[in-house]
Coordinates of C-alpha atoms in Angstrom, one line a residue:
M1 CA -22.5 41.9 -63.8
A2 CA -19.7 44.2 -62.5
A3 CA -19.7 45.9 -59.2
S4 CA -19.7 49.7 -59.0
T5 CA -17.0 52.0 -57.7
V6 CA -17.7 52.9 -54.0
T7 CA -16.4 55.9 -52.1
A8 CA -14.7 55.1 -48.8
A9 CA -16.1 56.7 -45.7
P10 CA -13.8 58.9 -43.7
V11 CA -12.8 57.5 -40.4
S12 CA -10.8 60.4 -38.9
Y13 CA -11.5 64.0 -38.1
A14 CA -9.6 66.9 -36.6
V15 CA -10.7 69.3 -33.9
N16 CA -8.3 72.0 -32.9
G17 CA -5.5 70.1 -34.4
N18 CA -6.2 66.8 -32.6
T19 CA -6.8 63.9 -34.9
N20 CA -9.1 61.1 -33.7
Y21 CA -9.3 57.7 -35.4
N22 CA -11.9 55.0 -35.6
N23 CA -9.8 51.9 -36.1
G24 CA -12.3 49.1 -35.8
Y25 CA -12.9 46.5 -38.5
N26 CA -16.6 47.4 -39.1
G27 CA -15.8 49.2 -42.3
Y28 CA -12.9 50.3 -44.5
G29 CA -12.1 53.9 -44.2
A30 CA -9.8 56.8 -45.0
G31 CA -8.4 59.3 -42.6
Y32 CA -8.4 63.0 -43.4
G33 CA -7.6 66.1 -41.4
G34 CA -9.7 69.2 -41.5
S35 CA -11.1 71.7 -39.0
Q36 CA -14.8 71.3 -38.3
E37 CA -14.9 74.9 -37.2
N38 CA -14.0 76.2 -40.7
E39 CA -16.6 75.2 -43.2
E40 CA -14.8 77.1 -45.9
A41 CA -11.6 75.0 -45.6
E42 CA -10.6 73.1 -48.7
T43 CA -10.9 69.4 -48.3
T44 CA -9.4 66.5 -50.2
P45 CA -11.9 64.1 -51.8
A46 CA -12.1 60.7 -50.2
A47 CA -10.2 58.0 -52.0
T48 CA -12.3 55.5 -53.9
K49 CA -12.3 51.7 -53.7
D50 CA -12.8 50.0 -57.0
T51 CA -14.2 46.4 -57.1
S52 CA -15.5 46.6 -60.6
W53 CA -12.7 44.3 -61.8
F54 CA -14.1 41.4 -59.6
D55 CA -17.1 39.3 -60.5
Y56 CA -18.3 36.8 -58.0
Y57 CA -19.9 34.6 -60.6
E58 CA -16.9 34.5 -63.0
Q59 CA -13.9 34.5 -60.8
K60 CA -10.4 34.3 -62.2
D61 CA -7.2 32.8 -60.8
R62 CA -5.2 35.9 -61.6
Y63 CA -5.9 39.6 -61.3
E64 CA -3.7 42.7 -62.0
I65 CA -3.7 45.8 -59.7
S66 CA -2.4 49.1 -61.2
N67 CA -3.8 51.9 -59.0
E68 CA -4.8 52.9 -55.5
A69 CA -8.6 52.4 -56.1
Q70 CA -8.1 48.8 -57.2
L71 CA -5.8 48.1 -54.2
L72 CA -8.4 49.6 -51.9
G73 CA -11.0 47.4 -53.6
F74 CA -8.9 44.3 -53.0
A75 CA -8.6 45.1 -49.3
S76 CA -12.4 45.8 -49.2
L77 CA -13.2 42.4 -50.7
V78 CA -11.1 40.6 -48.0
N79 CA -12.2 42.8 -45.1
E80 CA -15.9 43.7 -45.7
N81 CA -19.2 42.2 -46.8
Q82 CA -20.1 44.0 -50.0
V83 CA -23.3 46.1 -50.0
D84 CA -24.6 45.3 -53.5
K85 CA -27.8 43.3 -53.2
W86 CA -27.0 41.0 -56.0
K87 CA -23.8 39.8 -54.4
P88 CA -23.4 37.1 -51.9
T89 CA -22.8 38.6 -48.4
R90 CA -19.4 37.0 -47.7
L91 CA -15.7 37.8 -47.4
E92 CA -13.1 36.7 -49.9
N93 CA -9.9 35.0 -48.8
F94 CA -8.8 34.4 -52.4
E95 CA -7.2 31.0 -51.8
D96 CA -5.2 29.9 -54.9
V97 CA -5.7 33.3 -56.5
T98 CA -2.7 35.5 -57.5
F99 CA -2.8 39.3 -57.5
V100 CA 0.0 41.1 -59.5
L101 CA 1.0 44.7 -59.1
T102 CA 1.7 46.3 -62.5
K103 CA 2.8 49.7 -61.3
D104 CA 4.1 51.5 -58.2
I105 CA 1.2 52.7 -56.0
E106 CA 1.1 55.6 -53.7
L107 CA -1.5 55.5 -51.0
T108 CA -3.3 58.7 -50.2
T109 CA -5.6 57.6 -47.4
Q110 CA -5.2 55.8 -44.1
W111 CA -4.9 52.1 -44.5
T112 CA -6.8 49.3 -42.8
P113 CA -4.7 46.1 -42.8
V114 CA -5.9 43.3 -45.2
G115 CA -7.3 40.6 -42.9
S116 CA -8.3 41.0 -39.3
G117 CA -8.2 37.4 -38.1
V118 CA -10.3 34.2 -38.2
A119 CA -13.2 35.9 -40.0
S120 CA -11.1 37.7 -42.6
Y121 CA -7.7 36.8 -43.9
F122 CA -5.8 36.7 -47.2
A123 CA -4.9 33.2 -48.4
G124 CA -3.8 33.8 -52.0
T125 CA -0.6 35.2 -53.5
F126 CA 0.2 38.9 -53.6
D127 CA 3.0 39.4 -56.1
G128 CA 4.6 42.9 -55.9
N129 CA 6.3 42.2 -59.2
G130 CA 9.2 44.4 -58.1
H131 CA 7.0 47.4 -57.4
T132 CA 6.5 49.6 -54.4
I133 CA 3.5 50.5 -52.3
S134 CA 4.3 53.9 -50.7
G135 CA 2.4 56.1 -48.3
L136 CA 1.3 53.3 -46.1
D137 CA -0.4 54.8 -43.0
V138 CA -1.7 52.5 -40.4
N139 CA -2.7 54.0 -37.0
M140 CA -4.7 51.6 -34.8
N141 CA -5.6 51.1 -31.2
S142 CA -5.8 47.3 -31.4
G143 CA -5.5 44.4 -33.8
A144 CA -2.8 43.0 -36.0
A145 CA -1.2 45.9 -37.9
G146 CA 0.7 46.1 -41.2
L147 CA -0.1 46.2 -44.9
F148 CA -1.6 42.8 -44.1
G149 CA -3.1 42.0 -40.7
Y150 CA -3.4 38.2 -40.8
L151 CA -1.5 36.6 -43.7
V152 CA -2.3 33.0 -44.6
G153 CA -1.1 33.3 -48.1
T154 CA 2.1 34.7 -49.7
V155 CA 3.4 38.2 -50.2
K156 CA 6.5 38.3 -52.5
D157 CA 8.7 40.7 -54.5
L158 CA 7.2 43.8 -52.9
T159 CA 8.6 47.0 -51.3
V160 CA 6.5 48.9 -48.8
E161 CA 7.2 52.4 -47.5
G162 CA 5.3 54.3 -44.8
T163 CA 4.4 54.0 -41.1
V164 CA 2.6 51.5 -39.0
K165 CA 1.6 52.5 -35.5
S166 CA -0.5 50.6 -33.0
G167 CA -1.2 50.6 -29.3
D168 CA -1.4 46.8 -29.4
E169 CA 0.7 43.8 -30.2
R170 CA 1.6 42.1 -33.5
C171 CA 2.8 44.9 -35.7
G172 CA 4.9 44.7 -38.8
G173 CA 5.8 46.6 -42.0
I174 CA 4.5 43.8 -44.3
A175 CA 2.2 41.8 -41.9
G176 CA 1.1 41.8 -38.3
V177 CA 0.8 38.0 -38.2
V178 CA 2.1 35.3 -40.6
M179 CA 0.2 32.1 -40.0
S180 CA 1.8 28.6 -40.5
E181 CA 0.6 28.4 -44.1
G182 CA 1.8 32.0 -44.8
S183 CA 5.1 33.4 -46.3
I184 CA 6.8 36.6 -47.0
V185 CA 9.5 36.2 -49.7
G186 CA 11.8 38.7 -51.4
C187 CA 10.2 41.8 -49.8
T188 CA 11.7 45.1 -48.5
S189 CA 10.2 47.1 -45.7
D190 CA 11.0 50.8 -45.4
V191 CA 8.4 51.3 -42.8
K192 CA 8.6 53.0 -39.4
V193 CA 6.9 50.5 -37.1
E194 CA 5.8 51.3 -33.6
G195 CA 3.8 49.0 -31.3
R196 CA 3.6 47.4 -27.9
D197 CA 4.9 43.9 -28.2
K198 CA 5.6 41.4 -31.0
V199 CA 6.8 44.2 -33.2
G200 CA 9.0 43.6 -36.3
G201 CA 10.2 45.4 -39.4
I202 CA 8.8 42.7 -41.7
A203 CA 6.3 40.9 -39.4
G204 CA 5.2 41.3 -35.8
Y205 CA 4.5 37.6 -35.1
N206 CA 5.5 34.6 -37.3
N207 CA 3.2 31.9 -36.1
G208 CA 5.0 29.0 -37.9
G209 CA 5.3 30.6 -41.3
L210 CA 8.2 31.5 -43.6
I211 CA 10.0 34.8 -43.9
E212 CA 12.7 34.6 -46.6
T213 CA 15.1 36.9 -48.5
S214 CA 13.5 40.0 -47.0
I215 CA 15.2 43.1 -45.8
N216 CA 14.1 45.8 -43.3
I217 CA 15.5 49.3 -43.5
G218 CA 12.9 51.1 -41.4
S219 CA 13.1 51.8 -37.6
V220 CA 11.3 49.5 -35.3
S221 CA 10.3 50.3 -31.7
G222 CA 8.1 48.7 -29.0
S223 CA 8.0 47.8 -25.4
H224 CA 9.3 44.2 -25.7
K225 CA 9.5 41.3 -28.1
V226 CA 11.0 43.6 -30.7
G227 CA 13.0 42.5 -33.7
G228 CA 14.4 44.1 -36.9
V229 CA 12.8 41.5 -39.0
V230 CA 10.2 39.8 -36.7
G231 CA 9.1 40.4 -33.1
E232 CA 8.4 36.8 -32.1
N233 CA 9.3 33.9 -34.3
W234 CA 7.8 30.4 -34.1
G235 CA 8.7 29.5 -37.7
T236 CA 11.5 30.1 -40.2
V237 CA 13.5 33.2 -40.9
F238 CA 15.9 32.5 -43.8
R239 CA 18.3 34.8 -45.6
C240 CA 16.8 38.0 -44.1
G241 CA 18.5 41.2 -42.8
N242 CA 17.9 44.3 -40.9
R243 CA 19.5 47.7 -41.4
G244 CA 17.1 49.8 -39.3
D245 CA 17.4 50.9 -35.7
V246 CA 15.7 48.7 -33.2
E247 CA 14.5 50.0 -29.8
S248 CA 12.6 48.4 -26.8
T249 CA 11.6 50.0 -23.5
R250 CA 10.2 47.4 -21.1
R251 CA 12.0 45.1 -18.6
G252 CA 10.2 41.9 -17.7
V253 CA 10.9 38.7 -15.8
G254 CA 13.3 36.7 -17.9
T255 CA 11.6 35.9 -21.2
F256 CA 11.3 39.2 -23.0
G257 CA 13.7 39.7 -25.9
T258 CA 15.0 42.3 -28.3
G259 CA 17.1 41.3 -31.3
G260 CA 18.5 42.7 -34.6
V261 CA 16.7 40.0 -36.5
A262 CA 14.2 38.4 -34.1
G263 CA 13.1 39.6 -30.6
R264 CA 12.3 36.0 -29.6
S265 CA 12.5 32.6 -31.4
V266 CA 10.7 30.3 -29.1
S267 CA 9.8 26.8 -30.4
S268 CA 11.8 23.7 -31.1
D269 CA 11.0 24.2 -34.8
S270 CA 12.0 27.9 -34.9
S271 CA 15.0 28.8 -37.1
V272 CA 16.9 31.9 -37.9
S273 CA 19.7 31.2 -40.4
E274 CA 21.8 33.0 -43.0
S275 CA 20.6 36.3 -41.7
F276 CA 22.2 39.6 -40.4
N277 CA 21.8 42.7 -38.4
Q278 CA 23.6 46.0 -39.2
G279 CA 21.3 48.3 -37.3
K280 CA 21.8 49.9 -33.9
I281 CA 20.0 48.3 -31.0
I282 CA 18.9 50.2 -27.9
S283 CA 17.1 47.8 -25.5
N284 CA 15.7 47.7 -22.0
T285 CA 14.6 44.1 -22.1
E286 CA 16.4 41.5 -20.2
A287 CA 17.5 39.5 -23.2
T288 CA 19.1 41.4 -26.0
G289 CA 21.0 39.9 -28.9
G290 CA 22.5 41.2 -32.2
V291 CA 20.6 38.5 -34.0
V292 CA 18.0 37.0 -31.6
G293 CA 17.1 38.3 -28.1
Y294 CA 15.8 35.1 -26.5
V295 CA 15.8 31.4 -27.6
N296 CA 14.4 28.8 -25.2
A297 CA 13.7 25.4 -26.9
E298 CA 16.0 22.5 -27.6
G299 CA 16.1 22.0 -31.3
A300 CA 15.8 25.7 -32.2
N301 CA 18.3 27.0 -34.7
V302 CA 20.4 30.2 -34.9
S303 CA 23.1 29.7 -37.4
E304 CA 25.2 31.2 -40.3
S305 CA 24.3 34.7 -39.1
Y306 CA 26.1 37.9 -38.1
N307 CA 25.8 41.2 -36.3
T308 CA 27.7 44.4 -36.9
G309 CA 25.3 46.7 -35.1
E310 CA 26.2 48.2 -31.8
I311 CA 24.0 47.1 -28.8
T312 CA 23.3 49.5 -25.9
I313 CA 21.3 48.5 -22.8
D314 CA 19.3 51.5 -21.6
S315 CA 17.3 50.9 -18.4
G316 CA 15.8 54.4 -18.5
D317 CA 14.8 56.5 -15.5
K318 CA 11.3 55.1 -15.2
A319 CA 12.2 51.4 -15.8
A320 CA 11.5 49.0 -13.0
K321 CA 14.5 46.7 -12.9
M322 CA 12.7 43.4 -12.5
S323 CA 15.7 41.3 -13.7
E324 CA 19.2 41.7 -14.9
A325 CA 19.9 42.7 -18.5
Y326 CA 21.8 40.1 -20.5
G327 CA 23.4 41.2 -23.8
G328 CA 25.0 38.9 -26.4
G329 CA 26.5 39.8 -29.7
I330 CA 24.4 37.0 -31.3
I331 CA 21.9 35.9 -28.7
G332 CA 20.9 37.6 -25.4
I333 CA 19.8 34.5 -23.6
V334 CA 19.8 30.8 -24.7
G335 CA 17.3 29.3 -22.3
S336 CA 18.0 25.6 -23.0
A337 CA 20.7 23.2 -23.9
G338 CA 20.2 21.8 -27.4
V339 CA 19.8 25.1 -29.2
R340 CA 21.9 25.1 -32.4
V341 CA 24.3 28.1 -32.6
M342 CA 26.8 27.6 -35.4
N343 CA 28.9 29.6 -37.8
C344 CA 28.0 33.0 -36.5
Y345 CA 30.0 36.1 -35.9
N346 CA 29.6 39.3 -33.9
A347 CA 31.9 42.3 -34.6
A348 CA 30.1 45.0 -32.5
A349 CA 30.2 46.1 -28.9
V350 CA 27.5 45.3 -26.2
L351 CA 27.3 48.3 -23.9
N352 CA 25.9 48.7 -20.3
A353 CA 24.5 45.2 -19.9
D354 CA 24.6 43.7 -16.4
V355 CA 26.1 40.5 -18.1
S356 CA 27.4 40.5 -21.6
G357 CA 29.1 38.0 -23.9
G358 CA 30.7 38.3 -27.3
I359 CA 28.3 35.7 -28.7
I360 CA 25.8 34.8 -25.9
G361 CA 24.8 36.8 -22.8
A362 CA 23.5 33.9 -20.7
Y363 CA 23.4 30.2 -21.4
I364 CA 21.0 28.2 -19.3
N365 CA 22.2 24.7 -20.0
D366 CA 21.2 22.8 -16.9
E367 CA 19.1 20.2 -18.7
G368 CA 18.9 18.4 -22.1
A369 CA 21.3 17.2 -24.7
E370 CA 23.7 16.0 -22.0
N371 CA 25.5 13.5 -24.2
D372 CA 25.9 15.7 -27.3
R373 CA 26.6 19.4 -27.1
S374 CA 28.5 19.7 -30.4
Y375 CA 25.5 21.6 -31.8
M376 CA 27.2 24.8 -30.8
E377 CA 30.5 25.7 -32.6
N378 CA 32.4 28.0 -34.9
N379 CA 31.2 31.3 -33.5
Y380 CA 33.5 34.3 -33.4
Y381 CA 33.6 37.6 -31.5
P382 CA 36.2 40.4 -30.9
G383 CA 38.3 39.3 -28.0
G384 CA 39.4 42.8 -27.2
M385 CA 35.9 44.0 -26.5
F386 CA 34.6 41.1 -24.3
T387 CA 35.9 39.1 -21.4
D388 CA 34.0 36.0 -22.5
G389 CA 32.2 34.7 -25.5
I390 CA 29.4 33.5 -23.1
G391 CA 28.8 36.0 -20.3
Q392 CA 27.1 33.6 -17.9
I393 CA 26.7 29.9 -18.0
S394 CA 24.6 27.6 -15.7
D395 CA 26.8 24.5 -16.1
E396 CA 30.3 25.8 -15.9
N397 CA 31.6 22.3 -16.3
D398 CA 30.1 22.0 -19.8
P399 CA 33.2 20.8 -21.9
Y400 CA 31.7 22.0 -25.1
A401 CA 30.6 25.6 -24.3
G402 CA 34.1 27.0 -24.1
K403 CA 35.0 25.5 -27.5
A404 CA 31.8 26.8 -29.1
V405 CA 33.0 30.5 -29.2
S406 CA 36.3 32.1 -30.1
G407 CA 37.6 35.6 -29.5
I408 CA 39.7 37.0 -32.3
S409 CA 41.2 40.4 -33.2
L410 CA 39.1 42.8 -35.2
S411 CA 41.5 42.6 -38.1
S412 CA 41.0 38.9 -38.3
F413 CA 37.3 39.3 -39.0
K414 CA 38.2 40.3 -42.6
E415 CA 39.7 36.9 -43.1
L416 CA 36.7 34.9 -41.9
S417 CA 35.4 34.8 -45.4
T418 CA 38.3 32.5 -46.2
S419 CA 37.9 30.1 -43.4
M420 CA 34.1 30.1 -43.7
S421 CA 33.9 30.5 -47.5
V422 CA 30.9 28.3 -48.0
I423 CA 28.8 30.8 -46.0
Y424 CA 30.5 34.1 -46.2
K425 CA 32.2 36.3 -48.8
S426 CA 34.4 39.4 -48.5
D427 CA 32.9 42.9 -48.4
D428 CA 34.9 44.8 -51.0
G429 CA 33.2 48.0 -50.0
I430 CA 30.0 47.5 -51.9
Y431 CA 27.9 45.7 -49.3
G432 CA 27.8 48.5 -46.6
N433 CA 29.3 46.2 -44.0
N434 CA 32.5 48.2 -43.3
G435 CA 34.7 45.5 -44.7
Y436 CA 33.4 42.7 -42.5
P437 CA 32.3 39.4 -44.3
V438 CA 28.8 39.2 -45.7
L439 CA 26.6 36.3 -46.5
M440 CA 26.9 34.7 -49.9
W441 CA 23.3 35.6 -50.9
Q442 CA 23.7 39.3 -50.1
E443 CA 23.6 41.9 -53.0
P444 CA 25.4 45.2 -53.1
I445 CA 23.4 48.0 -51.4
D446 CA 22.2 51.1 -53.3
T447 CA 24.1 54.3 -53.1
D448 CA 21.1 56.1 -51.6
E449 CA 21.3 53.7 -48.6
K450 CA 24.9 54.4 -47.9
E451 CA 27.9 56.0 -49.5
Y452 CA 29.8 52.8 -49.0
I453 CA 32.9 53.5 -51.0
E454 CA 33.6 56.7 -49.1
N455 CA 32.9 55.3 -45.7
I456 CA 34.7 52.0 -45.6
D457 CA 37.6 51.8 -43.2
E458 CA 41.0 53.1 -44.3
A459 CA 42.8 49.8 -44.4
T460 CA 40.1 48.3 -46.7
Q461 CA 40.1 51.4 -48.9
K462 CA 43.9 51.2 -49.4
R463 CA 43.7 47.6 -50.4
L464 CA 40.9 48.4 -52.8
D465 CA 42.8 51.3 -54.3
R466 CA 45.8 49.2 -54.9
Y467 CA 43.7 46.6 -56.6
L468 CA 42.0 49.2 -58.8
A469 CA 45.3 50.7 -59.8
E470 CA 46.8 47.4 -60.7
N471 CA 43.8 46.2 -62.7
A472 CA 42.6 49.3 -64.4
E473 CA 42.0 49.1 -68.1
N474 CA 41.8 52.1 -70.4
S475 CA 38.5 52.4 -72.2
P476 CA 38.1 53.8 -75.7
Y477 CA 36.8 57.0 -74.1
G478 CA 40.0 57.7 -72.2
H479 CA 38.4 56.6 -68.8
D480 CA 39.4 53.6 -66.8
L481 CA 37.0 50.7 -66.6
V482 CA 37.7 49.0 -63.3
K483 CA 36.6 45.5 -62.6
I484 CA 36.4 44.6 -58.9
F485 CA 36.7 40.8 -58.4
S486 CA 35.9 38.6 -55.4
P487 CA 35.3 34.9 -55.5
A488 CA 31.5 35.3 -55.1
N489 CA 31.0 38.6 -56.9
Y490 CA 32.1 40.1 -60.2
V491 CA 31.1 43.7 -60.6
N492 CA 31.6 45.1 -64.0
D493 CA 29.6 48.3 -63.7
S494 CA 32.1 50.3 -61.6
I495 CA 33.6 53.0 -63.8
V496 CA 36.2 55.1 -62.1
V497 CA 38.0 58.0 -63.7
Y498 CA 41.7 57.7 -63.0
T499 CA 43.2 60.3 -65.3
E500 CA 45.7 61.4 -62.8
N501 CA 47.7 60.1 -59.8
I502 CA 47.7 56.4 -60.7
N503 CA 51.2 56.1 -59.3
E504 CA 50.1 57.7 -56.1
L505 CA 47.2 55.2 -55.7
N506 CA 49.6 52.3 -56.3
S507 CA 52.1 53.5 -53.7

């Protein structure tokens, strides 16, 4: 027997322009504005949640979702006991079940995250199938916030657009919390995320899970433990990137962190690798890094990653200065010897920090790994911008620390892709990285993200123009088909009209 389509109850109302929200997990609801004083005002019908596709007694291992009502129904099955008498009164976690989006979906109602904790969570696979969920609107006082609240399963190949706002911790564009069994793979978050602490563009808190090949392009802000990809990481971040602005506002007592990729990465098993930050960072926390703010456990890994986003330390008029602010181009504070920091580069400035370093702001290396500190090497920063690659070091006699970081000229960064070719490739103007090397896995950015050909630096543009002029081939239509070649990328879809001034371009 099939379940009926149920109308969601409204959970917001407006009085004199002020909107109030009921954000508890007692029921799934939609938020609508409308004056109670004007009964004649036109109102929008509440969105429906459709669970008719799901039969408790004949469950499938694969379902397709093609519209908002079905998506609301999916969330309802995870979050709520269903009211129909003939159904068992239980919540579904859909372990070993796959949901596939077959169309883009625009949400028209306020969203309650899928999964609120131990009692309700999603343990299956949610396959975006290359589609987008837009109009995400999460506005909560407490609880894990995101498209998903608690994620035990997998979300993959999905783009999410909208806003997530919470007065609490654990906020992310895709998920508030990723549990150890959970993963987010191949996703893009274009979500404005605002929360208190553990705030990230992809996930707020990665509790031992995996975040892989995912990109954040939305802005992220919180008080502390704020990251472009993840606020606090106890698991693995692999091949991820951030292009959104990151902002934090609270100073603590030495263990808060703000980072372009992760605010904090704080277990011996934590790893951030082959990842990047291109977004601007404005931070008031004591540990701010272009890639990771704070790392504190021997065995933790930050490697094969880069930062090209400017970092500014902003204490603010109301901030209580409880500790000094340490800023590093890659890591703000490394709190233990034995943290692996390898094959990274920073090409951006760190402004207004009490202590700054081209790679690491402060390195607390008093204990651990005394006989082998070769875990830290091949890290590069612009020597003209920084006095030191490591701003402050506890053991100044450490023979390895000085060799772990190297200051080079800005022009030399363009050549790093040659010396580190296993990891990096050249930016020929199509990756939006202003000519600085990019990671091998990175794909060209879309023109609606950045007019990259017009905005790359002059020296790179001249080299590119010469190459185009020398290798242009006349097409049958009288245009020039230009093939841009680099060792890792062969782009054959760039058509440039050079009907005049070829000689000038080649000069």
